[in-house]
Amino acid sequence: MEPIGKRRWAIAEGYIPPESMAGADRALLSHEAACILNANEREARIEITILFADREPAGPYRITVPAQRTLHLRFNDLTDPASIPAGTDYASVFESDVPVVVQHTRLDSRQAENALMTTIAWPAAD
Amino acid sequence: MEPIGKRRWAIAEGYIPPESMAGADRALLSHEAACILNANEREARIEITILFADREPAGPYRITVPAQRTLHLRFNDLTDPASIPAGTDYASVFESDVPVVVQHTRLDSRQAENALMTTIAWPAAD
Amino acid sequence: MEPIGKRRWAIAEGYIPPESMAGADRALLSHEAACILNANEREARIEITILFADREPAGPYRITVPAQRTLHLRFNDLTDPASIPAGTDYASVFESDVPVVVQHTRLDSRQAENALMTTIAWPAAD
Amino acid sequence: MEPIGKRRWAIAEGYIPPESMAGADRALLSHEAACILNANEREARIEITILFADREPAGPYRITVPAQRTLHLRFNDLTDPASIPAGTDYASVFESDVPVVVQHTRLDSRQAENALMTTIAWPAAD
């Protein structure tokens, strides 16, 4: 399959809801995800930078997505160099060594009934 | 009507919720859809490849969309060459012989109140 | 303000939920909307064609959006040449005589708690 | 980090829900936001114009986003030159002196369970 996507993406929205419904399993925990599609024949090495409202950017966070695989990365799961605080506005920039596609999804289960939202991320130049 | 769209699309997000609310009819079953618009004067023949987090891609799934029609395809309904397992992260790539438009929608009725999300898919080159 | 947008747009998703919660006022009635922004100095004249899964397209539906105004058009409100049936898959194509921006939104209040989804529409050539 | 984004954006959808659930804190108040990412080395100065269905545009609203920061601007919080009335259809245009990325998000908590929607905004020319 030919390469699909871009090497650089941005998501201007970002907020990990600070609570989840009682008894939520992992699937229903409040979370925010960057769904990454790597249609290439080789692994994608990606660096993520997190921008905040009132302090210096954090990162780079380094992840890999194997060839011809998808990774639905939860921002909640990033810990190195530092966890992203919940209940805090942020944005993110992705820089990959091969073209990928990035889609942004949030599941908010602060209340008894979950809410969802998704959008294609912003494809930066290249 | 002139052709509208692209021949190749990708959706990086994909997840069929594994449960639905009690007593849901087909309209309210948890599902994930690719809404495909074929504004051409002739049928669109489309091959879909499904990519996963940790195993080889599946497909091609072959569908057709008649001329000047729309197909709201539920990933849940794909069975050949194999069903897409529920509760599993996936992504999808669409390759059509004529230009089409693809939009991604999920209805999640795991709980008593359904949640919705939608986005335009990623238009790959061509 | 300079013109913003495109003359031709498509929305591949379309479905007017056939019920609404008890006692819903107009704001909370289940509906599907095309939000149209006309930033031009003159009125936009727009023709909408509705495509279905299994019958001939309907239209054109003719609407106007005044100069420097927005119209949040509910598909539910279209009646000429024919209403769009609820509970039916459809798609839509917009052709305007001046550039506009189109965004697709659904409010689904079939249940006690409403669900929302939105996406930028697909900007067809021109 | 290189500049990312465009200098001009539009959001055709806009509606601040006129109520919120009982006891909502700021996080759960009904609101509509433009999430703005400024990846530049210098501050972004942005002018926002609000367009309505049936009256003259309002603005410009002037905001700034510091270098390498994100601002999740709530339309509810705009007051100068005038507040945006709740329960009213509107659209918005953003003009920045440096490239930025804009994403549109609504949290609707008119009912006991909140609903969410998001989309990338429309990147106007430049």
XYZ file of C-alpha atoms in Angstrom, chain B residues 6-104:
99
model
C -11.315 11.491 -4.127
C -10.487 7.910 -5.028
C -8.669 7.107 -1.817
C -9.655 7.776 1.793
C -8.483 6.765 5.235
C -10.089 6.700 8.678
C -7.547 6.410 11.496
C -10.177 5.860 14.206
C -12.199 2.672 14.406
C -13.882 0.838 17.260
C -17.165 -1.044 17.278
C -18.591 -0.765 20.793
C -19.103 -4.327 22.042
C -22.485 -3.743 23.662
C -25.724 -1.897 23.029
C -28.504 -0.703 25.245
C -31.247 -3.177 26.122
C -33.944 -3.454 23.493
C -32.102 -1.430 20.850
C -33.500 -1.792 17.350
C -31.099 -1.625 14.398
C -31.140 2.175 14.393
C -29.910 2.343 17.979
C -27.496 -0.581 17.973
C -23.947 0.514 18.648
C -22.326 0.823 15.253
C -19.615 2.487 13.268
C -20.280 3.665 9.750
C -18.491 4.965 6.690
C -20.961 7.158 4.835
C -20.044 7.103 1.160
C -21.396 9.525 -1.421
C -21.131 8.554 -5.092
C -22.168 11.549 -7.204
C -20.936 9.956 -10.425
C -22.997 8.710 -13.341
C -21.635 5.240 -12.801
C -21.267 2.741 -9.987
C -18.314 3.008 -7.609
C -16.392 -0.177 -6.895
C -14.564 0.164 -3.604
C -12.036 -1.989 -1.786
C -11.632 -1.535 1.952
C -8.597 -2.629 3.950
C -8.804 -2.842 7.739
C -5.652 -2.228 9.785
C -5.250 -3.320 13.392
C -2.973 -2.561 16.323
C -1.258 -5.920 16.511
C -1.994 -8.121 13.536
C -1.925 -8.201 9.747
C -4.398 -6.055 7.794
C -7.646 -7.715 6.719
C -9.309 -7.430 3.339
C -9.953 -6.381 0.776
C -13.623 -6.000 1.551
C -15.421 -5.268 -1.723
C -18.494 -3.060 -1.901
C -20.286 -1.117 -4.593
C -22.215 2.134 -4.425
C -24.634 2.704 -7.302
C -24.454 5.845 -9.448
C -25.878 8.934 -7.722
C -26.521 7.098 -4.502
C -25.155 7.103 -0.974
C -24.237 4.052 1.090
C -24.015 4.336 4.847
C -21.914 1.266 5.360
C -21.765 -0.224 8.830
C -18.420 -1.821 9.573
C -20.427 -4.190 11.787
C -22.019 -5.625 8.652
C -18.782 -6.575 6.870
C -18.329 -10.332 6.909
C -16.257 -11.271 3.856
C -13.390 -12.156 4.204
C -13.982 -11.873 7.987
C -16.007 -9.922 10.542
C -14.297 -7.039 12.315
C -14.164 -7.940 15.980
C -16.038 -5.618 18.345
C -14.151 -3.900 21.142
C -10.982 -3.756 19.009
C -9.025 -0.740 17.742
C -8.816 -0.579 13.966
C -8.381 1.848 11.067
C -9.549 1.668 7.457
C -8.433 2.569 3.945
C -10.853 2.972 1.039
C -9.823 2.658 -2.622
C -12.481 3.473 -5.202
C -12.380 3.349 -9.001
C -14.216 6.692 -9.182
C -14.178 9.753 -6.893
C -16.362 9.489 -3.792
C -16.719 11.292 -0.451
C -16.296 9.394 2.831
C -17.468 10.509 6.283
C -16.963 8.557 9.499
